[in-house]
Amino acid sequence: MAGSFDAFARKLGAFVALSATELDVLSRLHRRRRTFVAGRDLVHQGQSEQAAYILTSGWVCSYKSQPDGSRQIIDFQIPGDFLGLRSILLHTSDHGIEPIGKIEAAEVLRQDLLDAFAHTPRLATAVLWAASRDEAMVVEHLVGLGRRSASERMAHMLLELGARLALVGMGDKAGYDCPLTQYHLADALGLSAVHVNRVLRQLREEGLVTFQGGHVAFNDYTGLVALAEFDPTYLDQMGPLLD
Amino acid sequence: MAGSFDAFARKLGAFVALSATELDVLSRLHRRRRTFVAGRDLVHQGQSEQAAYILTSGWVCSYKSQPDGSRQIIDFQIPGDFLGLRSILLHTSDHGIEPIGKIEAAEVLRQDLLDAFAHTPRLATAVLWAASRDEAMVVEHLVGLGRRSASERMAHMLLELGARLALVGMGDKAGYDCPLTQYHLADALGLSAVHVNRVLRQLREEGLVTFQGGHVAFNDYTGLVALAEFDPTYLDQMGPLLD
């Protein structure tokens, strides 16, 4: 099982120092391993009786389809993220979740989660922390759409992804591997693909960041942070609040 | 104590049928009653060691200030809503919470909440449900800013508030009392106050909704729902999922 739940344990460990019992409960939540490929949603918008998942490898995006056929990407999820928590707590999933390439995830049934919470209440608090952190990210995206320019929005998203990936050991201030296309970025940032292309070229020409060949390279991390006014406090990665 | 925690119990009751023990724990979470007036924030953006609150009377707004002095309102909260859950779970509050007029709220310390979760794990799940529902609302606001026109956004927000107020017995399909100013609506919807004024006049002249003198009157509820393409499923008000 080594490696299979590392990212999730590592992430929750940022909030609570996990005991052996809690690690064991977490490990058991990873029993039902599933593989998904691009084009087949894990969670379907508007349907009930959905499962939740813990993503163990690969990236996914959560999105809402609009009646006119357009879609708004709410967020991207990376290994260690809980997927579809809202889908099992709300009667009907308010969003869809789509794999970006091939991914692996552990399926978590509502009852498994309730049992885990009953036996290890601190885990419930840790999952609530992760949900709060997810909401803080959605709030930042809301502020981005409401108040930031296209290049500030792009810079902010690339920095946020970098900080999140660093927490699970998949990136640093030099950069990270990133499977997103310009269409994903466009649907997340409320821009056209052409506009995304222009903004990325501009950021590259200013020597701030280069996104090419599936890799994001921070050429001037401090300059990019200044442009985006990126303050990572909301990602709450400063170490455990609970002993 | 009767009446003091009705709204919160009623709201959580939409997710879980509460036992006498759970109601008692909820009641005890309402011990520390506080009164706040407009202009004095309950929760301060960027500060740590913040308390959380359960709003018992009045309205508040949660917002993020931007470095340029503008602010984005994330959401409005009404009686029965949990305020600042993220402020006690994250090290530093990522947002501020401001009273709209005079309000009353019960202060909840982090330890009280952790104790309540340890003794009544179903309450933890109910609070996680409420947090999921709050996030579903923020996601709708994100979609609104990314994909909806000004009048659709306004219609959607007025309908959402009506549905939430109905859950706690403070509104129905005829309308509801509403203390918001055009400045609040502008900061929430990413519009100028002048634009808000124009949109409200247009909706009134089309016979859909009238917002005047602190009251929202739905003149044509079905027509407004059609304009906003409002589907209240994400508010998850269809009755308890847990027995």
Coordinates of N, CA and C in Angstrom, one line a residue, chain A residues 128 132, chain B residues 8 28-36 41-44 47-56 60 77 80-93 95-97 103-114 117 127 131 134:
Chain A
L128 N -12.9 18.4 7.1 CA -13.6 19.7 7.1 C -12.5 20.8 6.8
S132 N -12.6 23.4 3.7 CA -12.5 24.8 4.0 C -11.5 25.4 3.0
Chain B
F8 N -30.6 27.7 13.1 CA -29.5 26.8 12.9 C -30.0 25.3 13.0
R28 N -26.1 24.3 23.5 CA -24.9 24.8 24.3 C -23.9 25.6 23.4
L29 N -23.9 25.3 22.1 CA -23.0 26.1 21.2 C -23.5 27.5 21.1
H30 N -24.7 27.8 21.6 CA -25.3 29.2 21.5 C -25.1 30.0 22.8
R31 N -24.3 29.4 23.7 CA -24.1 30.1 25.0 C -23.6 31.6 24.9
R32 N -22.6 31.8 24.2 CA -21.9 33.1 24.2 C -22.5 34.0 23.1
R33 N -23.6 34.7 23.6 CA -24.3 35.6 22.7 C -23.6 37.0 22.6
R34 N -23.5 37.5 21.4 CA -22.8 38.8 21.1 C -23.7 39.6 20.2
T35 N -23.7 40.9 20.4 CA -24.4 41.8 19.5 C -23.3 42.6 18.8
F36 N -23.5 42.8 17.5 CA -22.6 43.6 16.7 C -23.4 44.7 15.9
D41 N -16.4 44.7 12.1 CA -16.3 43.4 11.6 C -16.3 42.3 12.7
L42 N -17.0 41.2 12.4 CA -16.9 40.1 13.4 C -15.7 39.3 13.2
V43 N -15.3 39.2 11.9 CA -14.1 38.4 11.6 C -13.2 39.3 10.7
H44 N -11.9 39.4 11.0 CA -11.0 40.3 10.3 C -10.1 39.5 9.3
Q47 N -6.2 38.0 9.8 CA -5.9 37.8 11.2 C -6.1 36.4 11.6
S48 N -5.3 36.0 12.6 CA -5.4 34.6 13.1 C -6.2 34.6 14.4
E49 N -6.4 33.5 15.0 CA -7.1 33.3 16.3 C -8.5 34.0 16.2
Q50 N -9.2 33.8 15.1 CA -10.5 34.3 15.0 C -11.5 33.4 15.6
A51 N -12.6 33.9 16.1 CA -13.7 33.0 16.5 C -14.6 32.8 15.3
A52 N -15.5 31.8 15.5 CA -16.6 31.6 14.5 C -17.9 31.9 15.2
Y53 N -18.9 32.1 14.5 CA -20.2 32.5 15.0 C -21.4 31.7 14.3
I54 N -22.5 31.6 15.1 CA -23.7 31.2 14.4 C -24.6 32.4 14.5
L55 N -25.1 32.8 13.3 CA -25.9 34.0 13.2 C -27.3 33.7 13.7
T56 N -27.8 34.5 14.7 CA -29.1 34.2 15.2 C -30.1 35.3 14.7
V60 N -25.3 39.4 7.5 CA -23.9 39.9 7.4 C -23.5 39.6 6.0
Q77 N -24.9 36.2 4.5 CA -25.3 35.2 5.5 C -26.5 35.7 6.2
G80 N -29.2 31.4 11.1 CA -29.0 30.0 11.0 C -27.7 29.6 10.2
D81 N -27.0 30.6 9.7 CA -25.7 30.4 9.0 C -24.6 30.4 9.9
F82 N -23.6 29.5 9.7 CA -22.4 29.4 10.4 C -21.4 30.5 9.8
L83 N -20.8 31.3 10.6 CA -20.0 32.4 10.1 C -18.5 32.1 10.5
G84 N -17.6 32.2 9.5 CA -16.2 32.1 9.8 C -15.7 30.7 10.2
L85 N -16.4 29.7 9.7 CA -15.9 28.3 9.9 C -14.5 28.2 9.4
R86 N -14.2 28.8 8.2 CA -12.9 28.8 7.6 C -11.9 29.5 8.5
S87 N -12.4 30.6 9.2 CA -11.5 31.4 10.1 C -10.9 30.6 11.3
I88 N -11.7 29.6 11.8 CA -11.1 28.8 12.9 C -10.4 27.5 12.4
L89 N -10.7 27.1 11.2 CA -10.0 25.9 10.7 C -8.7 26.3 10.0
L90 N -8.7 27.4 9.3 CA -7.4 27.8 8.7 C -6.7 28.7 9.7
H91 N -5.4 28.8 9.5 CA -4.6 29.6 10.5 C -5.0 31.0 10.5
T92 N -5.3 31.5 9.3 CA -5.5 33.0 9.1 C -6.8 33.1 8.3
S93 N -7.7 34.0 8.8 CA -8.9 34.2 8.0 C -8.7 34.7 6.7
H95 N -10.9 36.0 4.8 CA -12.0 36.9 4.4 C -12.4 37.7 5.7
G96 N -13.1 38.8 5.4 CA -13.7 39.5 6.5 C -15.2 39.3 6.6
I97 N -15.8 39.5 7.7 CA -17.3 39.4 7.8 C -17.8 40.6 8.5
I103 N -26.8 43.1 14.4 CA -27.0 41.6 14.4 C -26.8 41.0 15.7
E104 N -27.2 39.8 15.9 CA -26.9 39.0 17.1 C -26.3 37.6 16.6
A105 N -25.3 37.2 17.3 CA -24.6 36.0 16.9 C -24.0 35.3 18.1
A106 N -24.0 34.0 18.1 CA -23.4 33.2 19.2 C -22.0 32.8 18.8
E107 N -21.0 33.2 19.7 CA -19.6 32.9 19.4 C -19.3 31.5 19.7
V108 N -18.6 30.8 18.7 CA -18.2 29.4 18.9 C -16.7 29.3 18.8
L109 N -16.1 28.8 19.9 CA -14.6 28.7 19.9 C -14.2 27.4 19.3
R110 N -13.0 27.3 18.7 CA -12.5 26.1 18.0 C -12.7 24.9 18.9
Q111 N -12.3 25.0 20.2 CA -12.4 23.9 21.1 C -13.8 23.4 21.3
D112 N -14.7 24.3 21.5 CA -16.2 24.0 21.6 C -16.6 23.1 20.4
L113 N -16.2 23.5 19.3 CA -16.6 22.8 18.1 C -16.0 21.4 18.0
L114 N -14.7 21.4 18.3 CA -14.1 20.1 18.3 C -14.7 19.1 19.3
F117 N -18.0 17.9 18.0 CA -17.8 16.9 17.0 C -17.4 15.5 17.6
V127 N -22.4 19.8 9.9 CA -21.7 21.0 9.7 C -20.9 21.0 8.4
A131 N -21.2 23.3 5.2 CA -20.1 23.9 4.6 C -20.1 23.6 3.1
D134 N -22.6 25.8 1.5 CA -22.0 27.2 1.3 C -21.0 27.2 0.1

